[in-house]
Tab-separated table of C-alpha atoms in Angstrom:
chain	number	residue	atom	x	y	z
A	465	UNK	CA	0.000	0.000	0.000
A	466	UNK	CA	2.675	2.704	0.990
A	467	UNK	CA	4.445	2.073	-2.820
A	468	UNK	CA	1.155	2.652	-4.290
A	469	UNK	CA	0.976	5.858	-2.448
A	470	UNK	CA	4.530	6.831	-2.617
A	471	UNK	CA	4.028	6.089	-6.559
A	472	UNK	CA	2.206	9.545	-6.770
A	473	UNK	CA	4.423	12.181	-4.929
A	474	UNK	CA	5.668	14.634	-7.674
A	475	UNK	CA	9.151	13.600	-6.442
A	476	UNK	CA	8.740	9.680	-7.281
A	477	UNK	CA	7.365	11.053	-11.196
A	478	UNK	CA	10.364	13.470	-12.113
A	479	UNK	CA	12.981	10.647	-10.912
A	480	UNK	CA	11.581	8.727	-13.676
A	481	UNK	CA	12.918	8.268	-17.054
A	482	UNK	CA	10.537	7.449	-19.373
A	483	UNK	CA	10.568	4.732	-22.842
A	484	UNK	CA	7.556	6.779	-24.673
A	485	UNK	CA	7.621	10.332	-22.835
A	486	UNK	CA	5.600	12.077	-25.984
A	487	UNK	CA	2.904	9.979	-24.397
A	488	UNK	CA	2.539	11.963	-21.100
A	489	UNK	CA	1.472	14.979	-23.815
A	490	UNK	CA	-2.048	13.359	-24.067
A	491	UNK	CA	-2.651	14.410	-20.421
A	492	UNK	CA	-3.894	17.637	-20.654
A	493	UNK	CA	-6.715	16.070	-23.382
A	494	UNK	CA	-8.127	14.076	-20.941
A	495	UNK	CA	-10.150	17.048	-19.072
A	496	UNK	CA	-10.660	18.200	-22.978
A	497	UNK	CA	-12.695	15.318	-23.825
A	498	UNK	CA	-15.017	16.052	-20.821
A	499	UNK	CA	-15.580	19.223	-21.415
A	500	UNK	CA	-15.975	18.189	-25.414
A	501	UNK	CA	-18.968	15.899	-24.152
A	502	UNK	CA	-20.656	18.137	-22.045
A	503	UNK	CA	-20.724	20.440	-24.829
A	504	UNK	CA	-21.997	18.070	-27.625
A	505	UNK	CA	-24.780	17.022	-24.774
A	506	UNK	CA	-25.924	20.404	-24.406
A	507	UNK	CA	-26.071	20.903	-27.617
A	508	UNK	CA	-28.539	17.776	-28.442
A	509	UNK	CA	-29.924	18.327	-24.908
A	510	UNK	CA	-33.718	19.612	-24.789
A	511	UNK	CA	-35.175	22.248	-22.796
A	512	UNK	CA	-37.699	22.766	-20.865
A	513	UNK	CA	-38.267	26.155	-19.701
A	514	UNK	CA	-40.028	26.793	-16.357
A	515	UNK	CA	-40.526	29.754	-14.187
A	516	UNK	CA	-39.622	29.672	-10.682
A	517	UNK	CA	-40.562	32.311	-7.883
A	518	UNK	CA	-37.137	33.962	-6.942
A	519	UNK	CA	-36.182	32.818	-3.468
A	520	UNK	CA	-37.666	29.913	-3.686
A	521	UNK	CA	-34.858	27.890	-5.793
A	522	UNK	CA	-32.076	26.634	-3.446
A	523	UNK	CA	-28.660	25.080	-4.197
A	524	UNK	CA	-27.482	21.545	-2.657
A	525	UNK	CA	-24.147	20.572	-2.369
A	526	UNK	CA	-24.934	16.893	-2.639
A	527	UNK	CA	-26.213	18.104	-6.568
A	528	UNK	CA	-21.794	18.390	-7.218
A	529	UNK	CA	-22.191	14.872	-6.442
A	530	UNK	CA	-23.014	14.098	-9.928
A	531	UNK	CA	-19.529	15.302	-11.039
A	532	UNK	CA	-18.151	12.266	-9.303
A	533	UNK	CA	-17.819	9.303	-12.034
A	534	UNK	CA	-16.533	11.387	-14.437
A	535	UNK	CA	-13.541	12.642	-12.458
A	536	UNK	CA	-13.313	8.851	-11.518
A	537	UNK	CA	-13.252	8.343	-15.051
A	538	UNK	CA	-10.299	10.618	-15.971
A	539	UNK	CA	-8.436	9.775	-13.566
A	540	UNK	CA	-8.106	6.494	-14.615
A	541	UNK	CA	-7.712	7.795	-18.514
A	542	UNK	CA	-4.589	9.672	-16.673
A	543	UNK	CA	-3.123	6.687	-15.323
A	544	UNK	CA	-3.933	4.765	-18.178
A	545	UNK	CA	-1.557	7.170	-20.222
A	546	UNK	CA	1.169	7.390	-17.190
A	547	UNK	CA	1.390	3.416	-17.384
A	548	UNK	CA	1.319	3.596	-21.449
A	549	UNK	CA	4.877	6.119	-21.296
A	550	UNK	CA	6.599	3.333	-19.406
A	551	UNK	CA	7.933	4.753	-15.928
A	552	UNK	CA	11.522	3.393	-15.306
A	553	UNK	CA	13.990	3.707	-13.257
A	554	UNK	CA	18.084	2.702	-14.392
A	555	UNK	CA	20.872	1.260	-12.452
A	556	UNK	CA	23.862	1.866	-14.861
A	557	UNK	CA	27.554	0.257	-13.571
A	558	UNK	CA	30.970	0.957	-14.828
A	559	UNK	CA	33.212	-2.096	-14.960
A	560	UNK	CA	36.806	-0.962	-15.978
A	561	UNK	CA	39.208	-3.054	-17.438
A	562	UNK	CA	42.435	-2.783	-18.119
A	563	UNK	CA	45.499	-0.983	-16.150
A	564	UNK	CA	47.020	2.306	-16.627
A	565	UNK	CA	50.553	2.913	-16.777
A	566	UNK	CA	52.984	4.157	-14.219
A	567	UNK	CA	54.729	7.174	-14.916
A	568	UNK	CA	57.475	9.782	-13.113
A	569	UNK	CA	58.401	13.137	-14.602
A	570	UNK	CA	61.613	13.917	-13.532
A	571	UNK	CA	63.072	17.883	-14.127
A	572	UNK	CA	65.527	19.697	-13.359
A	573	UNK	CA	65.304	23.185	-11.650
A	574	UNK	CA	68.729	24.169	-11.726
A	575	UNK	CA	69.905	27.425	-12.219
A	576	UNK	CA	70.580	26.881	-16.311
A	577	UNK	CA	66.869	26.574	-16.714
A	578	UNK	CA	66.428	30.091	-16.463
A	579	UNK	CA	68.322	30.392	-19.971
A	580	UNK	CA	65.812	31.974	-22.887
A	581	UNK	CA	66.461	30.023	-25.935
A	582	UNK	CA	63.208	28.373	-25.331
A	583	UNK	CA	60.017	30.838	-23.961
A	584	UNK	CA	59.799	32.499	-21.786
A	585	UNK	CA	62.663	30.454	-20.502
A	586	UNK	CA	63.544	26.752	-20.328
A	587	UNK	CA	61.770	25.852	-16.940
A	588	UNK	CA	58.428	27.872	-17.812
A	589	UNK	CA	58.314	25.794	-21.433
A	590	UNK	CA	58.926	22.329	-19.896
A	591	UNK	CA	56.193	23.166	-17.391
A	592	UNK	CA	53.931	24.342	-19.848
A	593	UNK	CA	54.366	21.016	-22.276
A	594	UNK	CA	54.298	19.169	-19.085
A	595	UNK	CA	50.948	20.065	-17.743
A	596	UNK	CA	49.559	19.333	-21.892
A	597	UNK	CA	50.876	15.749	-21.585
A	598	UNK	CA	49.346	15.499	-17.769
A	599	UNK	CA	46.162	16.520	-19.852
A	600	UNK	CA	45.858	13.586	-22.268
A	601	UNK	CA	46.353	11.151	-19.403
A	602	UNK	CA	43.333	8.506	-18.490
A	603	UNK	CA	43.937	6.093	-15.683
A	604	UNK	CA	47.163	6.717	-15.504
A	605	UNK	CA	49.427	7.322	-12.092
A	606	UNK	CA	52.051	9.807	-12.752
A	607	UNK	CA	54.376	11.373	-10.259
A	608	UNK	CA	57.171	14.063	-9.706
A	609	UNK	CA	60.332	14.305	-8.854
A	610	UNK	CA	62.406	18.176	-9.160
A	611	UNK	CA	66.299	18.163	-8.703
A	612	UNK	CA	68.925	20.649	-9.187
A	613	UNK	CA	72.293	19.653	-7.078
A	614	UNK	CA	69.674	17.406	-5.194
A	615	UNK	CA	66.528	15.915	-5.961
A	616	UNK	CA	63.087	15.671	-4.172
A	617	UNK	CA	60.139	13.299	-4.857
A	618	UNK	CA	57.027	16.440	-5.452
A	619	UNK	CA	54.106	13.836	-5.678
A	620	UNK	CA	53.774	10.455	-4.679
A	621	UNK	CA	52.419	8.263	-7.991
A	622	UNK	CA	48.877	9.413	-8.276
A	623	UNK	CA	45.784	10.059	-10.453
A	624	UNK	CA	45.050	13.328	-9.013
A	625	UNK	CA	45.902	15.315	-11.907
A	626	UNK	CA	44.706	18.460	-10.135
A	627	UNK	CA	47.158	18.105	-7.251
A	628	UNK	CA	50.152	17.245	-9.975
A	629	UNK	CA	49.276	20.465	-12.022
A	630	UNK	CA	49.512	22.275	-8.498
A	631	UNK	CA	52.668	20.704	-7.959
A	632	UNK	CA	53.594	20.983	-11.780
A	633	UNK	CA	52.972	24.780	-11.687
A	634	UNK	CA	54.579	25.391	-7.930
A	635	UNK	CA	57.855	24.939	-9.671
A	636	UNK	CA	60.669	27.572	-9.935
A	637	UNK	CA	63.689	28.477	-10.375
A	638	UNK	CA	65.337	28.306	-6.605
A	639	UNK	CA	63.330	26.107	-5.298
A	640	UNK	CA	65.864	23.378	-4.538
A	641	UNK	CA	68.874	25.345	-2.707
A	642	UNK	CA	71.745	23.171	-3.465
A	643	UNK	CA	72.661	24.218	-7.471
A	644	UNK	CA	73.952	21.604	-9.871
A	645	UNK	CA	72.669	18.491	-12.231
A	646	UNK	CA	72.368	15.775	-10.177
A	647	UNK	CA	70.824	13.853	-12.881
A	648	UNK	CA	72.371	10.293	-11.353
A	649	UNK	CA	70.463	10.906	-7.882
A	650	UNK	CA	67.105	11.953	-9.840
A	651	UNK	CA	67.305	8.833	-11.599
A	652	UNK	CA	67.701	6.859	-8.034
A	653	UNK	CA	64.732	8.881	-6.532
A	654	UNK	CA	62.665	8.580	-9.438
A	655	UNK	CA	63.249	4.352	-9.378
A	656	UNK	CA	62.428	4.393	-5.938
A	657	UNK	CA	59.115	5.595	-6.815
A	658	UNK	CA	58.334	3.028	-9.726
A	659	UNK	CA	60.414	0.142	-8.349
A	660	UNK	CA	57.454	-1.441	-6.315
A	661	UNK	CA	54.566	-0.519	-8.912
A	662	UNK	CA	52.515	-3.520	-9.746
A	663	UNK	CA	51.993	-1.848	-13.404
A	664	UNK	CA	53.277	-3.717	-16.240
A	665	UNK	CA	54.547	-0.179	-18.200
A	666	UNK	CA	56.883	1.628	-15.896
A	667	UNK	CA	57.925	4.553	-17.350
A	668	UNK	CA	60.425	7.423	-16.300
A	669	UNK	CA	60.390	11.472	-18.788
A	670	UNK	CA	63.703	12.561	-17.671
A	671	UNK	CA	64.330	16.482	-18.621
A	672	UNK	CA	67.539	18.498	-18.268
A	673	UNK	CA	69.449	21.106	-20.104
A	674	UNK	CA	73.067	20.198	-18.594
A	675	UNK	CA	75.747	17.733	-17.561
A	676	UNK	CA	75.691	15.719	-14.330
A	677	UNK	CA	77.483	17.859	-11.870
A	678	UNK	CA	76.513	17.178	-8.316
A	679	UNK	CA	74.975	14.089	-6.472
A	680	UNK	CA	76.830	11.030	-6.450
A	681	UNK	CA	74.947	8.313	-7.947
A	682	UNK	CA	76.783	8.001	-11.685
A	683	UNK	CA	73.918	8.379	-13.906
A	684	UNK	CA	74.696	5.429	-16.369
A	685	UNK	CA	74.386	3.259	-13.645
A	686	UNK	CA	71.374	4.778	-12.347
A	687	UNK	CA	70.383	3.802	-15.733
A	688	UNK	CA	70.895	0.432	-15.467
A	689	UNK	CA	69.348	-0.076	-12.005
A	690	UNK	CA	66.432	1.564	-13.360
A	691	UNK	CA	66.160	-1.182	-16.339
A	692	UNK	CA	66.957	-3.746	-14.124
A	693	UNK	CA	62.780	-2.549	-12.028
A	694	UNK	CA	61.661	-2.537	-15.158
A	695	UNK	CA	61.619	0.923	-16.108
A	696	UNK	CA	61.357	2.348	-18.997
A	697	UNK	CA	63.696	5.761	-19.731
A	698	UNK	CA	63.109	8.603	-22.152
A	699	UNK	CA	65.277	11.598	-21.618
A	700	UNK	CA	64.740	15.019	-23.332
A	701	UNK	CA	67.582	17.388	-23.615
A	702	UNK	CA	66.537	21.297	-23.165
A	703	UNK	CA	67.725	23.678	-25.282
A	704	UNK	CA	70.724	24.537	-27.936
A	705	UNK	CA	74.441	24.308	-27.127
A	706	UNK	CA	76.371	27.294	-27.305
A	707	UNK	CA	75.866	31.137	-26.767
A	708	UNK	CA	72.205	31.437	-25.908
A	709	UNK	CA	70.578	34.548	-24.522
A	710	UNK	CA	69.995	34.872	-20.275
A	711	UNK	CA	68.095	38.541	-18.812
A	712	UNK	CA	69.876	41.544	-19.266
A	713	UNK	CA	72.957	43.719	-17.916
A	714	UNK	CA	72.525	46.927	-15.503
A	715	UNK	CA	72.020	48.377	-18.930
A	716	UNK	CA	68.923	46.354	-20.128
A	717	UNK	CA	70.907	45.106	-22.930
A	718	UNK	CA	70.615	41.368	-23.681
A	719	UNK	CA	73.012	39.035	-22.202
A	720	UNK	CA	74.397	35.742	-23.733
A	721	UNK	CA	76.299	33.134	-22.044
A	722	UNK	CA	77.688	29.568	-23.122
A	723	UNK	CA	75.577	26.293	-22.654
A	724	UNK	CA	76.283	22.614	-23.510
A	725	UNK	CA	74.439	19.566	-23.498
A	726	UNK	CA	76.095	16.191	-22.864
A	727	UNK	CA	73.686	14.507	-25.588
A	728	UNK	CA	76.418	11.438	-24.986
A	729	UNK	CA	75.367	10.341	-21.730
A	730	UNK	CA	71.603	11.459	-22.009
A	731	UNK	CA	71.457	9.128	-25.154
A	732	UNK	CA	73.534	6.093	-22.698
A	733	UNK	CA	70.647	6.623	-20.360
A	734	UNK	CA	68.257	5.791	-22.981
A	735	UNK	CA	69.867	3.311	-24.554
A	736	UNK	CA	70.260	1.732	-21.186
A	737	UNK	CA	66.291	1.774	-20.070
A	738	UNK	CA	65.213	0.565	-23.181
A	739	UNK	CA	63.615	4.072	-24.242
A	740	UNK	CA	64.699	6.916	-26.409
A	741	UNK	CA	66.594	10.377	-26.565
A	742	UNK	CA	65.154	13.592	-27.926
A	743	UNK	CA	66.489	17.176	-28.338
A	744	UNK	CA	64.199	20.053	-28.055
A	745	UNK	CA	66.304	23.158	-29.252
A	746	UNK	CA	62.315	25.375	-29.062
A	747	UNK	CA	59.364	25.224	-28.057
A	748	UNK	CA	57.787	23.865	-30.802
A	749	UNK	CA	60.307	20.894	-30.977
A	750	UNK	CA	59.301	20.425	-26.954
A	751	UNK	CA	55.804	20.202	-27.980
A	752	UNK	CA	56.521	17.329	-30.451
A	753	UNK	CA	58.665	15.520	-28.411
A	754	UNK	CA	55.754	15.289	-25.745
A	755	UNK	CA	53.457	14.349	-28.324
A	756	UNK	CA	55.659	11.406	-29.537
A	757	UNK	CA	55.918	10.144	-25.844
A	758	UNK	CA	52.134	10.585	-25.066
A	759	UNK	CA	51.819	8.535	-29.064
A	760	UNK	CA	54.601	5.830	-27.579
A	761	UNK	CA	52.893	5.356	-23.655
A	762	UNK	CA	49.332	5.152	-23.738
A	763	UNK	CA	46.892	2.702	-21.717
A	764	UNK	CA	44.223	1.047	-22.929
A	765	UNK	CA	41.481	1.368	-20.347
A	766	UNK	CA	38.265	-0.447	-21.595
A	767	UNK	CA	34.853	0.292	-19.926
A	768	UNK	CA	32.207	-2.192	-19.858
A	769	UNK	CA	28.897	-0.793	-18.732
A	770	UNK	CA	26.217	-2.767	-16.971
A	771	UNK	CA	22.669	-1.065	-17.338
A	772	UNK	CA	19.656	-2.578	-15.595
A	773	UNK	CA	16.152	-1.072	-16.064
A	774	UNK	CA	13.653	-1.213	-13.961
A	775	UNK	CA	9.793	-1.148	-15.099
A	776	UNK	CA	7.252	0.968	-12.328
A	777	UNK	CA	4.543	0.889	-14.879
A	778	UNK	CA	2.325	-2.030	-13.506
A	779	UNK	CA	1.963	0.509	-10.203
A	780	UNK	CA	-0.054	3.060	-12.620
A	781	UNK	CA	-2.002	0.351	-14.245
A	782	UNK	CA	-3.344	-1.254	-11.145
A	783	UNK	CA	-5.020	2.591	-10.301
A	784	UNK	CA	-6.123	2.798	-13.893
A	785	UNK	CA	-8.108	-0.105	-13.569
A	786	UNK	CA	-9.283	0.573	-10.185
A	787	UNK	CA	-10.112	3.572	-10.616
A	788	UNK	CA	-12.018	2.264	-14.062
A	789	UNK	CA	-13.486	-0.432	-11.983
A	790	UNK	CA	-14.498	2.337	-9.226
A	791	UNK	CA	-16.131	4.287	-12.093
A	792	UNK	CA	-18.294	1.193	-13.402
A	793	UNK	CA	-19.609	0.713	-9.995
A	794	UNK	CA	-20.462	4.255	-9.399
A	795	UNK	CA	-22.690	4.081	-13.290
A	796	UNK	CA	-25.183	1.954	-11.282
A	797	UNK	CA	-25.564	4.056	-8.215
A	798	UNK	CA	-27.747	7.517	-7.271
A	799	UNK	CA	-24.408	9.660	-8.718
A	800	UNK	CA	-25.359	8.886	-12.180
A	801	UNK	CA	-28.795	11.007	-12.731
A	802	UNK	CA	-30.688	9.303	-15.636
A	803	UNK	CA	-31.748	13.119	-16.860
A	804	UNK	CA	-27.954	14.196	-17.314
A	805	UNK	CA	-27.095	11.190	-19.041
């Protein structure tokens, strides 16, 4: 009894979706044909005119009572047409198969990264191609690591791409105090991180503009430790060797200073995790090289999804045809008056 009732609170309706919702338009008819009837009656209806004495004619509220099968009546035409659009309700489950990929960004924040060759410098356009690539991710744990003459796991592998683009756009130039390329110890942080990941694709985006100078982990052999977890290197070498520009003198006149790239032993650490070197003398070539990675490292993550419907219709068809069977019962008692039918 309470779902029958429950079945007409205006909340119950407008949680339903509906299989034939045009239906529901033939509501508003339903009063229509009433009122159609009554008018063709009156119409065919004679009349019989007779004078009464004014005062004398009084009103009775039981005369209303005549009105009472036909709003029997429509309601059941309105339930009728409720049942007819198919009230249902549907459960839909996700079912995901399939596992991401493990990943660690690794760059460096040392004091060369403020050098303009790429825009606005090189720190500010690794970020920027950094946060596109975290972008294109689905299902996929990533996590940082920063170093300069040190290095610092940022964020923990993770799928909270909002907290990585925090950490992602909290770095700077400064922000480790110890200046240098450790590139070696990054490496050794950066397999700590993937080293006890159950994923099958373990995968390490080394960038750096310099040489190993500080730390002292040799970075071939961090190389080969990495390979030996299962990790998978790429390295990226920032920006163009030689005189490139950095700020400006007391004078605002552009500076220039000298920058190399050991390409040798950021191609060995490639070699050595199975993965591949790229240079990125712009920005344009950074772009590309991200897009190449993201084209190489993708995870297939297939969604199944389980949809079951549920049919409330049967609840509006029992009051139809009670409220039909109601209105039969009532044709054969003092409501109907023989002289309005």
């Amino acid at each position: 009894m309470q779902e029958l009732l429950d079945s007409l609170r205006y909340a119950t309706l407008a949680g339903y979706s509906w299989e034939q919702p045009r239906l529901l338009l033939l509501l508003p008819l339903v009063p229509l044909l009433f009122v159609l009837r009554w008018a063709l009656a009156r119409r065919r209806r004679a009349h019989l005119d007779v004078a009464f004495v004014a005062g004398e004619l009084r009103r009775d509220w039981s005369a209303a009572l005549r009105f009472v099968p036909d709003v029997v009546l429509a309601l059941s035409l309105g339930f009728g047409i409720v049942a007819l659009a198919r009230p249902q309700r549907t459960d839909e489950r996700v079912a995901q198969t399939g596992q991401g990929i493990d990943i660690v960004l690794v760059l460096d924040v040392s004091a060369s990264m403020e050098l303009q060759d790429l825009r606005p410098n090189r720190l500010e356009a690794a970020k920027r191609v950094a946060l596109g690539f975290l972008d294109r991710r689905r299902g996929d744990r990533v996590g940082l690591v920063a170093f300069a003459g040190n290095a610092y796991s940022l964020a923990p592998l993770t799928t909270d791409y909002e907290l990585l683009r925090e950490n992602l756009q909290g770095l700077r130039l400064g922000l480790i105090a110890n200046d240098g390329t450790a590139i070696g110890t990054a490496l050794g942080v950066a397999t700590n991180r993937l080293r006890d990941s159950p994923s099958r694709t373990k995968v390490c985006i080394l960038l750096s503009d310099g040489e190993n100078t500080a730390g002292s982990l040799d970075p071939l052999t961090a190389a080969q430790l990495a390979h030996a977890y299962g990790l998978k290197l790429y390295t990226i070498g920032l920006g163009q060797d030689g005189v490139v520009p950095y700020g400006t003198d007391e004078n605002g006149r552009p500076r220039f200073v000298e920058t190399r790239l050991d390409e040798t032993t950021m191609r060995q650490i490639a070699q050595a995790g199975d993965g591949r070197f790229f240079r990125a003398t712009d920005n344009a070539g950074l772009r590309q090289v991200f897009d190449q990675i993201n084209s190489y490292e993708k995870s297939e993550i297939k969604q199944t999804r389980y949809r079951n419907t549920q049919d409330y219709y049967r609840t509006y068809l029992y009051w139809c045809l009670g409220f039909w069977l109601l209105w039969l019962g009532l044709k054969n008692t003092f409501l109907t008056n023989a002289l309005e039918d």
